C-alpha positions as YAML, in Angstrom:
chain: A
units: angstrom
residues:
- id: 1
  name: MET
  ca: [-8.25, 113.52, 239.61]
- id: 2
  name: SER
  ca: [-9.54, 111.54, 242.44]
- id: 3
  name: LEU
  ca: [-12.60, 109.60, 241.49]
- id: 4
  name: PHE
  ca: [-13.75, 109.07, 245.01]
- id: 5
  name: GLY
  ca: [-12.86, 112.50, 246.29]
- id: 6
  name: THR
  ca: [-15.62, 114.48, 247.94]
- id: 7
  name: ASN
  ca: [-16.20, 116.82, 245.08]
- id: 8
  name: THR
  ca: [-16.29, 114.49, 242.06]
- id: 9
  name: GLY
  ca: [-19.65, 113.15, 240.98]
- id: 10
  name: PHE
  ca: [-18.93, 110.68, 238.23]
- id: 11
  name: GLY
  ca: [-21.99, 109.43, 236.47]
- id: 12
  name: ALA
  ca: [-23.61, 112.86, 236.87]
- id: 13
  name: GLY
  ca: [-25.67, 114.05, 234.02]
- id: 14
  name: GLY
  ca: [-26.26, 110.55, 232.66]
- id: 15
  name: THR
  ca: [-22.95, 110.31, 230.86]
- id: 16
  name: GLY
  ca: [-21.38, 107.76, 233.17]
- id: 17
  name: VAL
  ca: [-17.67, 107.27, 233.64]
- id: 18
  name: PHE
  ca: [-17.23, 105.51, 230.34]
- id: 19
  name: GLY
  ca: [-18.96, 108.06, 228.15]
- id: 20
  name: ASN
  ca: [-22.61, 107.90, 226.98]
- id: 21
  name: THR
  ca: [-22.98, 104.14, 226.56]
- id: 22
  name: THR
  ca: [-26.24, 102.40, 225.75]
- id: 23
  name: THR
  ca: [-28.24, 101.32, 228.81]
- id: 24
  name: ASP
  ca: [-27.01, 98.03, 230.08]
- id: 25
  name: SER
  ca: [-29.32, 96.05, 232.28]
- id: 26
  name: HIS
  ca: [-26.50, 94.47, 234.28]
- id: 27
  name: ASN
  ca: [-25.10, 97.91, 235.22]
- id: 28
  name: PRO
  ca: [-27.89, 100.47, 234.58]
- id: 29
  name: MET
  ca: [-26.31, 103.01, 237.01]
- id: 30
  name: LYS
  ca: [-23.09, 102.96, 234.98]
- id: 31
  name: ASP
  ca: [-21.08, 102.29, 238.08]
- id: 32
  name: ILE
  ca: [-17.47, 100.97, 238.17]
- id: 33
  name: GLU
  ca: [-17.15, 97.23, 237.79]
- id: 34
  name: VAL
  ca: [-14.69, 95.50, 240.11]
- id: 35
  name: THR
  ca: [-12.28, 93.31, 238.02]
- id: 36
  name: SER
  ca: [-12.32, 89.52, 238.45]
- id: 37
  name: PRO
  ca: [-15.49, 89.19, 240.52]
- id: 38
  name: PRO
  ca: [-16.28, 85.75, 242.11]
- id: 39
  name: ASP
  ca: [-17.66, 82.97, 239.91]
- id: 40
  name: ASP
  ca: [-20.68, 82.30, 242.13]
- id: 41
  name: SER
  ca: [-23.16, 84.27, 244.24]
- id: 42
  name: ILE
  ca: [-21.63, 86.98, 246.43]
- id: 43
  name: SER
  ca: [-22.60, 86.73, 250.10]
- id: 44
  name: CYS
  ca: [-20.76, 89.59, 251.84]
- id: 45
  name: LEU
  ca: [-18.60, 92.68, 251.25]
- id: 46
  name: ALA
  ca: [-16.37, 94.51, 253.70]
- id: 47
  name: PHE
  ca: [-14.05, 97.54, 253.26]
- id: 48
  name: SER
  ca: [-10.80, 98.00, 255.13]
- id: 49
  name: PRO
  ca: [-10.72, 100.18, 258.32]
- id: 50
  name: PRO
  ca: [-9.33, 103.73, 258.39]
- id: 51
  name: THR
  ca: [-6.17, 102.52, 260.11]
- id: 52
  name: ILE
  ca: [-4.53, 101.46, 256.88]
- id: 53
  name: PRO
  ca: [-3.92, 103.73, 253.94]
- id: 54
  name: GLY
  ca: [-5.98, 103.23, 250.84]
- id: 55
  name: ASN
  ca: [-9.12, 101.20, 250.32]
- id: 56
  name: PHE
  ca: [-9.25, 97.38, 250.17]
- id: 57
  name: LEU
  ca: [-12.41, 95.45, 249.57]
- id: 58
  name: ILE
  ca: [-13.12, 91.88, 250.71]
- id: 59
  name: GLY
  ca: [-15.80, 89.81, 249.02]
- id: 60
  name: GLY
  ca: [-17.06, 86.41, 250.20]
- id: 61
  name: SER
  ca: [-18.90, 84.05, 247.86]
- id: 62
  name: TRP
  ca: [-20.26, 80.56, 247.19]
- id: 63
  name: ALA
  ca: [-17.55, 79.91, 244.60]
- id: 64
  name: ASN
  ca: [-15.82, 76.49, 244.83]
- id: 65
  name: ASP
  ca: [-12.21, 77.65, 244.23]
- id: 66
  name: GLU
  ca: [-11.71, 80.95, 245.97]
- id: 67
  name: GLN
  ca: [-14.44, 81.83, 248.38]
- id: 68
  name: VAL
  ca: [-12.76, 85.03, 249.66]
- id: 69
  name: ARG
  ca: [-11.13, 87.67, 247.54]
- id: 70
  name: CYS
  ca: [-9.40, 90.96, 248.22]
- id: 71
  name: TRP
  ca: [-9.11, 93.91, 245.83]
- id: 72
  name: GLU
  ca: [-7.29, 97.24, 246.16]
- id: 73
  name: VAL
  ca: [-9.61, 100.11, 245.12]
- id: 74
  name: GLN
  ca: [-7.36, 102.92, 243.75]
- id: 75
  name: ASP
  ca: [-8.37, 106.61, 243.81]
- id: 76
  name: ASN
  ca: [-8.94, 106.62, 240.04]
- id: 77
  name: GLY
  ca: [-11.50, 103.78, 240.39]
- id: 78
  name: GLN
  ca: [-9.22, 101.01, 239.17]
- id: 79
  name: THR
  ca: [-9.57, 97.76, 241.13]
- id: 80
  name: VAL
  ca: [-6.59, 95.45, 241.47]
- id: 81
  name: PRO
  ca: [-7.08, 91.84, 242.65]
- id: 82
  name: LYS
  ca: [-4.60, 91.33, 245.44]
- id: 83
  name: ALA
  ca: [-5.13, 87.88, 247.00]
- id: 84
  name: GLN
  ca: [-7.68, 85.14, 247.62]
- id: 85
  name: GLN
  ca: [-8.24, 82.37, 250.22]
- id: 86
  name: MET
  ca: [-10.22, 79.21, 250.38]
- id: 87
  name: HIS
  ca: [-12.73, 77.49, 252.74]
- id: 88
  name: THR
  ca: [-14.16, 74.00, 252.12]
- id: 89
  name: GLY
  ca: [-17.67, 75.50, 251.90]
- id: 90
  name: PRO
  ca: [-19.31, 78.76, 250.91]
- id: 91
  name: VAL
  ca: [-18.31, 81.89, 252.87]
- id: 92
  name: LEU
  ca: [-21.32, 83.61, 254.47]
- id: 93
  name: GLY
  ca: [-19.57, 86.45, 256.45]
- id: 94
  name: ALA
  ca: [-16.32, 88.45, 256.55]
- id: 95
  name: CYS
  ca: [-14.85, 91.26, 258.61]
- id: 96
  name: TRP
  ca: [-11.57, 93.12, 259.26]
- id: 97
  name: SER
  ca: [-9.52, 93.49, 262.38]
- id: 98
  name: ASP
  ca: [-9.37, 97.12, 263.61]
- id: 99
  name: ASP
  ca: [-5.71, 97.47, 262.55]
- id: 100
  name: GLY
  ca: [-6.45, 96.24, 259.04]
- id: 101
  name: SER
  ca: [-3.84, 93.46, 259.11]
- id: 102
  name: LYS
  ca: [-6.28, 90.49, 259.21]
- id: 103
  name: VAL
  ca: [-9.55, 89.43, 257.75]
- id: 104
  name: PHE
  ca: [-11.88, 86.94, 259.44]
- id: 105
  name: THR
  ca: [-14.17, 84.72, 257.41]
- id: 106
  name: ALA
  ca: [-17.17, 82.57, 258.35]
- id: 107
  name: SER
  ca: [-18.19, 79.54, 256.37]
- id: 108
  name: CYS
  ca: [-20.72, 76.79, 255.80]
- id: 109
  name: ASP
  ca: [-17.88, 74.40, 256.56]
- id: 110
  name: LYS
  ca: [-18.62, 75.19, 260.22]
- id: 111
  name: THR
  ca: [-15.29, 77.03, 260.71]
- id: 112
  name: ALA
  ca: [-14.01, 80.54, 260.83]
- id: 113
  name: LYS
  ca: [-10.56, 81.53, 259.62]
- id: 114
  name: MET
  ca: [-8.11, 84.35, 260.28]
- id: 115
  name: TRP
  ca: [-6.34, 85.55, 257.17]
- id: 116
  name: ASP
  ca: [-3.15, 87.45, 257.73]
- id: 117
  name: LEU
  ca: [-2.88, 89.71, 254.69]
- id: 118
  name: ASN
  ca: [0.82, 90.41, 255.16]
- id: 119
  name: SER
  ca: [1.85, 86.78, 254.99]
- id: 120
  name: ASN
  ca: [-1.18, 85.64, 252.96]
- id: 121
  name: GLN
  ca: [-1.60, 82.75, 255.44]
- id: 122
  name: ALA
  ca: [-4.99, 81.67, 256.75]
- id: 123
  name: MET
  ca: [-5.60, 79.55, 259.85]
- id: 124
  name: GLN
  ca: [-8.76, 78.21, 261.52]
- id: 125
  name: ILE
  ca: [-9.71, 80.11, 264.68]
- id: 126
  name: ALA
  ca: [-13.27, 78.92, 265.36]
- id: 127
  name: GLN
  ca: [-15.49, 75.85, 265.21]
- id: 128
  name: HIS
  ca: [-19.26, 75.38, 265.42]
- id: 129
  name: ASP
  ca: [-21.65, 72.44, 265.05]
- id: 130
  name: GLY
  ca: [-23.35, 74.17, 262.10]
- id: 131
  name: PRO
  ca: [-22.58, 76.72, 259.38]
- id: 132
  name: ILE
  ca: [-21.36, 80.08, 260.67]
- id: 133
  name: LYS
  ca: [-23.53, 82.89, 259.37]
- id: 134
  name: ALA
  ca: [-22.00, 86.02, 261.04]
- id: 135
  name: ILE
  ca: [-18.57, 87.07, 262.11]
- id: 136
  name: HIS
  ca: [-17.46, 90.33, 263.77]
- id: 137
  name: TRP
  ca: [-14.27, 91.64, 265.35]
- id: 138
  name: ILE
  ca: [-14.74, 93.16, 268.81]
- id: 139
  name: LYS
  ca: [-12.12, 95.61, 270.08]
- id: 140
  name: ALA
  ca: [-12.84, 96.49, 273.75]
- id: 141
  name: PRO
  ca: [-10.45, 98.40, 276.07]
- id: 142
  name: ASN
  ca: [-9.66, 95.24, 278.10]
- id: 143
  name: TYR
  ca: [-10.05, 92.49, 275.46]
- id: 144
  name: SER
  ca: [-10.31, 91.83, 271.74]
- id: 145
  name: CYS
  ca: [-11.95, 88.82, 270.10]
- id: 146
  name: VAL
  ca: [-13.93, 87.46, 267.23]
- id: 147
  name: MET
  ca: [-17.66, 86.90, 267.64]
- id: 148
  name: THR
  ca: [-19.26, 84.16, 265.53]
- id: 149
  name: GLY
  ca: [-22.98, 83.41, 265.14]
- id: 150
  name: SER
  ca: [-23.99, 80.06, 263.89]
- id: 151
  name: TRP
  ca: [-27.00, 77.97, 262.79]
- id: 152
  name: ASP
  ca: [-26.09, 75.70, 265.77]
- id: 153
  name: LYS
  ca: [-27.97, 78.33, 267.89]
- id: 154
  name: THR
  ca: [-24.76, 79.55, 269.67]
- id: 155
  name: LEU
  ca: [-22.92, 82.87, 269.75]
- id: 156
  name: LYS
  ca: [-19.22, 82.29, 270.47]
- id: 157
  name: PHE
  ca: [-16.29, 84.53, 271.27]
- id: 158
  name: TRP
  ca: [-12.72, 83.63, 270.30]
- id: 159
  name: ASP
  ca: [-9.40, 85.19, 271.20]
- id: 160
  name: THR
  ca: [-7.83, 83.74, 267.96]
- id: 161
  name: ARG
  ca: [-5.04, 81.95, 269.82]
- id: 162
  name: SER
  ca: [-7.07, 79.19, 271.55]
- id: 163
  name: PRO
  ca: [-9.01, 76.34, 269.91]
- id: 164
  name: ASN
  ca: [-11.70, 76.79, 272.54]
- id: 165
  name: PRO
  ca: [-14.00, 79.86, 272.82]
- id: 166
  name: MET
  ca: [-13.55, 82.45, 275.55]
- id: 167
  name: MET
  ca: [-17.33, 82.28, 275.92]
- id: 168
  name: SER
  ca: [-20.30, 80.58, 274.32]
- id: 169
  name: LEU
  ca: [-23.88, 82.02, 274.69]
- id: 170
  name: GLN
  ca: [-26.92, 79.94, 273.85]
- id: 171
  name: MET
  ca: [-29.47, 81.60, 271.57]
- id: 172
  name: PRO
  ca: [-33.14, 80.55, 271.26]
- id: 173
  name: GLU
  ca: [-32.72, 79.97, 267.49]
- id: 174
  name: ARG
  ca: [-30.27, 79.93, 264.49]
- id: 175
  name: CYS
  ca: [-28.34, 83.13, 263.89]
- id: 176
  name: TYR
  ca: [-29.49, 84.79, 260.67]
- id: 177
  name: CYS
  ca: [-27.59, 88.09, 260.87]
- id: 178
  name: ALA
  ca: [-25.74, 90.20, 263.39]
- id: 179
  name: ASP
  ca: [-23.88, 93.52, 263.82]
- id: 180
  name: VAL
  ca: [-21.34, 94.86, 266.27]
- id: 181
  name: GLU
  ca: [-20.56, 98.51, 267.26]
- id: 182
  name: TYR
  ca: [-18.71, 98.44, 270.61]
- id: 183
  name: PRO
  ca: [-20.13, 98.29, 273.28]
- id: 184
  name: MET
  ca: [-23.21, 96.85, 271.56]
- id: 185
  name: ALA
  ca: [-24.04, 93.76, 269.50]
- id: 186
  name: VAL
  ca: [-27.33, 92.76, 268.06]
- id: 187
  name: VAL
  ca: [-28.26, 89.31, 266.66]
- id: 188
  name: ALA
  ca: [-31.37, 88.45, 264.67]
- id: 189
  name: THR
  ca: [-32.40, 84.79, 264.54]
- id: 190
  name: ALA
  ca: [-34.85, 82.41, 263.03]
- id: 191
  name: GLU
  ca: [-38.42, 82.55, 264.26]
- id: 192
  name: ARG
  ca: [-38.02, 86.37, 264.39]
- id: 193
  name: GLY
  ca: [-35.74, 86.35, 267.44]
- id: 194
  name: LEU
  ca: [-33.95, 89.48, 268.34]
- id: 195
  name: ILE
  ca: [-31.23, 89.82, 271.04]
- id: 196
  name: VAL
  ca: [-29.10, 92.80, 272.14]
- id: 197
  name: TYR
  ca: [-25.81, 92.12, 273.90]
- id: 198
  name: GLN
  ca: [-23.61, 94.46, 275.84]
- id: 199
  name: LEU
  ca: [-19.85, 93.93, 275.37]
- id: 200
  name: GLU
  ca: [-18.27, 95.98, 278.20]
- id: 201
  name: ASN
  ca: [-15.86, 93.90, 280.44]
- id: 202
  name: GLN
  ca: [-17.22, 90.74, 278.92]
- id: 203
  name: PRO
  ca: [-20.11, 89.94, 276.55]
- id: 204
  name: SER
  ca: [-23.52, 89.30, 278.07]
- id: 205
  name: GLU
  ca: [-27.10, 89.22, 277.01]
- id: 206
  name: PHE
  ca: [-28.67, 92.68, 277.56]
- id: 207
  name: ARG
  ca: [-32.29, 92.42, 276.28]
- id: 208
  name: ARG
  ca: [-34.52, 90.27, 274.09]
- id: 209
  name: ILE
  ca: [-36.82, 92.32, 271.89]
- id: 210
  name: ASP
  ca: [-40.15, 91.38, 270.38]
- id: 211
  name: SER
  ca: [-39.60, 91.77, 266.65]
- id: 212
  name: PRO
  ca: [-41.10, 94.86, 265.09]
- id: 213
  name: LEU
  ca: [-41.41, 92.88, 261.81]
- id: 214
  name: LYS
  ca: [-43.85, 90.05, 261.05]
- id: 215
  name: HIS
  ca: [-41.61, 88.09, 258.60]
- id: 216
  name: GLN
  ca: [-38.29, 86.35, 258.53]
- id: 217
  name: HIS
  ca: [-35.30, 88.51, 259.47]
- id: 218
  name: ARG
  ca: [-32.67, 88.91, 256.78]
- id: 219
  name: CYS
  ca: [-30.19, 91.74, 257.77]
- id: 220
  name: VAL
  ca: [-29.40, 94.04, 260.64]
- id: 221
  name: ALA
  ca: [-27.19, 97.12, 261.07]
- id: 222
  name: ILE
  ca: [-26.50, 99.21, 264.15]
- id: 223
  name: PHE
  ca: [-26.64, 103.06, 263.95]
- id: 224
  name: LYS
  ca: [-25.01, 105.64, 266.17]
- id: 225
  name: ASP
  ca: [-26.17, 108.94, 267.65]
- id: 226
  name: LYS
  ca: [-24.49, 112.37, 267.26]
- id: 227
  name: GLN
  ca: [-21.99, 111.48, 269.99]
- id: 228
  name: ASN
  ca: [-20.91, 108.42, 267.87]
- id: 229
  name: LYS
  ca: [-22.46, 105.96, 270.42]
- id: 230
  name: PRO
  ca: [-24.53, 102.96, 269.23]
- id: 231
  name: THR
  ca: [-28.10, 103.80, 269.90]
- id: 232
  name: GLY
  ca: [-30.27, 101.47, 267.84]
- id: 233
  name: PHE
  ca: [-30.45, 99.30, 264.80]
- id: 234
  name: ALA
  ca: [-32.19, 98.87, 261.43]
- id: 235
  name: LEU
  ca: [-33.64, 95.40, 260.82]
- id: 236
  name: GLY
  ca: [-34.64, 94.17, 257.29]
- id: 237
  name: SER
  ca: [-37.02, 91.28, 256.48]
- id: 238
  name: ILE
  ca: [-37.91, 89.17, 253.47]
- id: 239
  name: GLU
  ca: [-41.11, 91.06, 253.17]
- id: 240
  name: GLY
  ca: [-39.76, 94.35, 251.72]
- id: 241
  name: ARG
  ca: [-39.73, 96.14, 255.00]
- id: 242
  name: VAL
  ca: [-37.18, 97.75, 257.39]
- id: 243
  name: ALA
  ca: [-37.70, 98.56, 261.09]
- id: 244
  name: ILE
  ca: [-35.80, 101.39, 262.80]
- id: 245
  name: HIS
  ca: [-35.48, 100.52, 266.42]
- id: 246
  name: TYR
  ca: [-33.95, 102.52, 269.25]
- id: 247
  name: ILE
  ca: [-32.63, 100.76, 272.33]
- id: 248
  name: ASN
  ca: [-33.77, 103.31, 274.87]
- id: 249
  name: PRO
  ca: [-35.95, 105.91, 273.07]
- id: 250
  name: PRO
  ca: [-37.60, 108.85, 274.87]
- id: 251
  name: ASN
  ca: [-40.88, 107.90, 273.16]
- id: 252
  name: PRO
  ca: [-40.87, 104.35, 271.86]
- id: 253
  name: ALA
  ca: [-44.25, 104.57, 270.13]
- id: 254
  name: LYS
  ca: [-43.14, 107.62, 268.19]
- id: 255
  name: ASP
  ca: [-39.40, 107.06, 267.71]
- id: 256
  name: ASN
  ca: [-39.54, 103.46, 266.49]
- id: 257
  name: PHE
  ca: [-41.07, 102.86, 263.06]
- id: 258
  name: THR
  ca: [-41.00, 100.62, 260.03]
- id: 259
  name: PHE
  ca: [-41.05, 101.46, 256.30]
- id: 260
  name: LYS
  ca: [-41.76, 99.57, 253.14]
- id: 261
  name: CYS
  ca: [-39.05, 99.17, 250.44]
- id: 262
  name: HIS
  ca: [-37.99, 96.95, 247.60]
- id: 263
  name: ARG
  ca: [-41.47, 96.53, 246.22]
- id: 264
  name: SER
  ca: [-42.80, 97.10, 242.69]
- id: 265
  name: ASN
  ca: [-46.10, 97.73, 240.83]
- id: 266
  name: GLY
  ca: [-46.94, 100.74, 243.02]
- id: 267
  name: THR
  ca: [-49.64, 100.64, 245.66]
- id: 268
  name: ASN
  ca: [-52.85, 100.49, 243.66]
- id: 269
  name: ASN
  ca: [-55.05, 97.56, 244.48]
- id: 270
  name: THR
  ca: [-55.78, 96.38, 240.95]
- id: 271
  name: THR
  ca: [-52.42, 94.64, 240.46]
- id: 272
  name: PRO
  ca: [-50.82, 92.55, 243.15]
- id: 273
  name: GLN
  ca: [-47.63, 94.11, 244.52]
- id: 274
  name: ASP
  ca: [-44.29, 92.31, 244.08]
- id: 275
  name: ILE
  ca: [-42.58, 92.18, 247.36]
- id: 276
  name: TYR
  ca: [-38.90, 91.40, 247.62]
- id: 277
  name: ALA
  ca: [-36.37, 90.62, 250.43]
- id: 278
  name: VAL
  ca: [-34.21, 93.32, 251.92]
- id: 279
  name: ASN
  ca: [-30.79, 91.55, 251.55]
- id: 280
  name: ALA
  ca: [-28.48, 94.06, 253.31]
- id: 281
  name: ILE
  ca: [-28.44, 97.35, 255.14]
- id: 282
  name: SER
  ca: [-25.48, 99.66, 255.59]
- id: 283
  name: PHE
  ca: [-25.17, 102.97, 257.35]
- id: 284
  name: HIS
  ca: [-23.04, 105.82, 255.92]
- id: 285
  name: PRO
  ca: [-20.13, 106.35, 258.39]
- id: 286
  name: VAL
  ca: [-20.27, 110.20, 258.17]
- id: 287
  name: HIS
  ca: [-23.89, 111.14, 257.46]
- id: 288
  name: GLY
  ca: [-25.74, 108.36, 259.33]
- id: 289
  name: THR
  ca: [-28.03, 107.85, 256.37]
- id: 290
  name: LEU
  ca: [-28.48, 104.31, 255.12]
- id: 291
  name: ALA
  ca: [-28.52, 102.13, 252.09]
- id: 292
  name: THR
  ca: [-30.70, 99.08, 251.51]
- id: 293
  name: VAL
  ca: [-30.34, 96.53, 248.78]
- id: 294
  name: GLY
  ca: [-32.88, 93.96, 247.67]
- id: 295
  name: SER
  ca: [-33.91, 90.96, 245.66]
- id: 296
  name: ASP
  ca: [-35.67, 93.39, 243.24]
- id: 297
  name: GLY
  ca: [-32.22, 94.34, 241.91]
- id: 298
  name: ARG
  ca: [-32.25, 97.89, 243.28]
- id: 299
  name: PHE
  ca: [-30.43, 99.86, 245.93]
- id: 300
  name: SER
  ca: [-32.04, 102.72, 247.81]
- id: 301
  name: PHE
  ca: [-30.65, 105.49, 250.01]
- id: 302
  name: TRP
  ca: [-32.68, 106.72, 253.04]
- id: 303
  name: ASP
  ca: [-32.62, 109.42, 255.72]
- id: 304
  name: LYS
  ca: [-34.04, 107.78, 258.77]
- id: 305
  name: ASP
  ca: [-34.23, 111.01, 260.74]
- id: 306
  name: ALA
  ca: [-36.18, 112.90, 258.11]
- id: 307
  name: ARG
  ca: [-38.03, 109.65, 257.25]
- id: 308
  name: THR
  ca: [-37.45, 110.19, 253.54]
- id: 309
  name: LYS
  ca: [-36.02, 108.30, 250.63]
- id: 310
  name: LEU
  ca: [-32.96, 110.03, 249.07]
- id: 311
  name: LYS
  ca: [-32.54, 107.90, 245.97]
- id: 312
  name: THR
  ca: [-33.52, 104.64, 244.32]
- id: 313
  name: SER
  ca: [-31.40, 103.07, 241.61]
- id: 314
  name: GLU
  ca: [-32.48, 101.70, 238.24]
- id: 315
  name: GLN
  ca: [-33.31, 98.04, 238.28]
- id: 316
  name: LEU
  ca: [-30.41, 95.64, 237.73]
- id: 317
  name: ASP
  ca: [-31.11, 92.40, 235.88]
- id: 318
  name: GLN
  ca: [-30.50, 90.26, 238.96]
- id: 319
  name: PRO
  ca: [-30.83, 90.72, 242.78]
- id: 320
  name: ILE
  ca: [-28.39, 92.79, 244.90]
- id: 321
  name: THR
  ca: [-27.06, 90.56, 247.59]
- id: 322
  name: ALA
  ca: [-24.58, 92.61, 249.63]
- id: 323
  name: CYS
  ca: [-23.40, 96.22, 250.12]
- id: 324
  name: CYS
  ca: [-21.00, 98.29, 252.21]
- id: 325
  name: PHE
  ca: [-19.44, 101.72, 252.45]
- id: 326
  name: ASN
  ca: [-15.70, 102.43, 252.70]
- id: 327
  name: HIS
  ca: [-14.40, 104.00, 255.94]
- id: 328
  name: ASN
  ca: [-14.91, 107.68, 254.91]
- id: 329
  name: GLY
  ca: [-18.25, 107.06, 253.11]
- id: 330
  name: ASN
  ca: [-17.05, 108.10, 249.68]
- id: 331
  name: ILE
  ca: [-17.45, 104.67, 248.07]
- id: 332
  name: PHE
  ca: [-20.64, 102.49, 248.05]
- id: 333
  name: ALA
  ca: [-19.96, 98.94, 247.00]
- id: 334
  name: TYR
  ca: [-22.78, 96.60, 246.02]
- id: 335
  name: ALA
  ca: [-22.85, 93.05, 244.69]
- id: 336
  name: SER
  ca: [-25.16, 91.75, 241.90]
- id: 337
  name: SER
  ca: [-25.77, 87.98, 241.94]
- id: 338
  name: TYR
  ca: [-28.56, 85.44, 242.27]
- id: 339
  name: ASP
  ca: [-29.85, 85.06, 245.80]
- id: 340
  name: TRP
  ca: [-32.00, 81.93, 245.09]
- id: 341
  name: SER
  ca: [-35.05, 83.89, 246.13]
- id: 342
  name: LYS
  ca: [-37.04, 82.26, 243.21]
- id: 343
  name: GLY
  ca: [-35.56, 78.75, 243.63]
- id: 344
  name: HIS
  ca: [-33.29, 76.69, 241.39]
- id: 345
  name: GLU
  ca: [-35.39, 77.02, 238.17]
- id: 346
  name: TYR
  ca: [-34.44, 80.72, 237.99]
- id: 347
  name: TYR
  ca: [-30.69, 80.01, 238.38]
- id: 348
  name: ASN
  ca: [-28.71, 80.68, 235.21]
- id: 349
  name: PRO
  ca: [-25.11, 79.43, 235.55]
- id: 350
  name: GLN
  ca: [-24.08, 81.49, 232.49]
- id: 351
  name: LYS
  ca: [-25.02, 84.70, 234.30]
- id: 352
  name: LYS
  ca: [-21.97, 86.56, 235.63]
- id: 353
  name: ASN
  ca: [-21.70, 88.11, 239.12]
- id: 354
  name: TYR
  ca: [-20.67, 91.69, 239.61]
- id: 355
  name: ILE
  ca: [-19.43, 94.02, 242.26]
- id: 356
  name: PHE
  ca: [-20.01, 97.69, 241.55]
- id: 357
  name: LEU
  ca: [-18.56, 100.81, 243.08]
- id: 358
  name: ARG
  ca: [-20.36, 104.17, 243.26]
- id: 359
  name: ASN
  ca: [-19.34, 107.58, 244.43]
- id: 360
  name: ALA
  ca: [-21.47, 108.06, 247.60]
- id: 361
  name: ALA
  ca: [-20.14, 111.38, 248.82]
- id: 362
  name: GLU
  ca: [-23.02, 113.55, 247.69]
- id: 363
  name: GLU
  ca: [-26.10, 111.20, 247.30]
- id: 364
  name: LEU
  ca: [-26.18, 110.21, 250.97]
- id: 365
  name: LYS
  ca: [-26.11, 113.66, 252.48]
- id: 366
  name: PRO
  ca: [-29.20, 114.09, 254.67]
- id: 367
  name: ARG
  ca: [-32.02, 116.32, 253.51]
- id: 368
  name: ASN
  ca: [-31.67, 119.90, 254.63]
- id: 369
  name: LYS
  ca: [-33.74, 120.38, 257.73]
- id: 370
  name: LYS
  ca: [-36.62, 122.74, 257.12]
...
């Protein structure tokens, strides 16, 4: 039996994959736990591309010893730790090359590395004057490169063979998050900056956008249209809100919108509402629906076209810091660890970090159109 096949719904009927266990606050959804998770907060997750057989998951963290780990996720749900690599500072971002042979990692040590999974060798390929927050592989018809976004207010492009960047673009502020879907890139910065880049022939700034959100940007993800072309992005803020923004909509006032999420205590005015950061957004590769995860310790699935919520998880006992789908959308991975949203006094070093895997084949199907 394939646990992540399209027709298996483990966890259905409340029994979970391990039988009817008592409710456990660290894993209330009874999802599969990845073995040997990092020893410190998990900053990023990335699944291998469809070009290699199987599913491999990369996780980046703040751990001192092994900031990047790779697991094989087998069809039966077993996870096998395969390899790990080090930086001299926390890893904030990670991505795969399109052929699945290499992983690129971005760190607070102001460098990015290229990790060759076949030889298990890692080498530095990028350098900034500040921590590198975002890293993405760009595969264009006439070039391929790694894009790095840093707190030094630059966006740099590297061909991985030269110590100097192919190009460096100045940004108005520090890079907080970014996404790439060729031929489009979007970067969200400090002070609510938002810049779209076009990547054809060579990268260049396409448009600066007034932020649709009033609070600090935390995460961004590009979405595609029915023709599989990038057409807009979802932007999440620390104020429990996501903006859906199209680049060239027929009717901007109607097509672009924001919605509240990752809030608790309902909406009545007698009790103040708890509002949490949206830590990550990921789009389902088949259905175009999206997942958000937050500091409230929940994940939610949404249909942006029908403007409806598809599902919200039970509350975990700590924030969810990262999430991603595998290449065919059957697996949803999410990481549970402290995001420091309540400061050091809420940090408990005894608390373990977890990465969970959930069958996402059915729950992210869009609502039937009426």
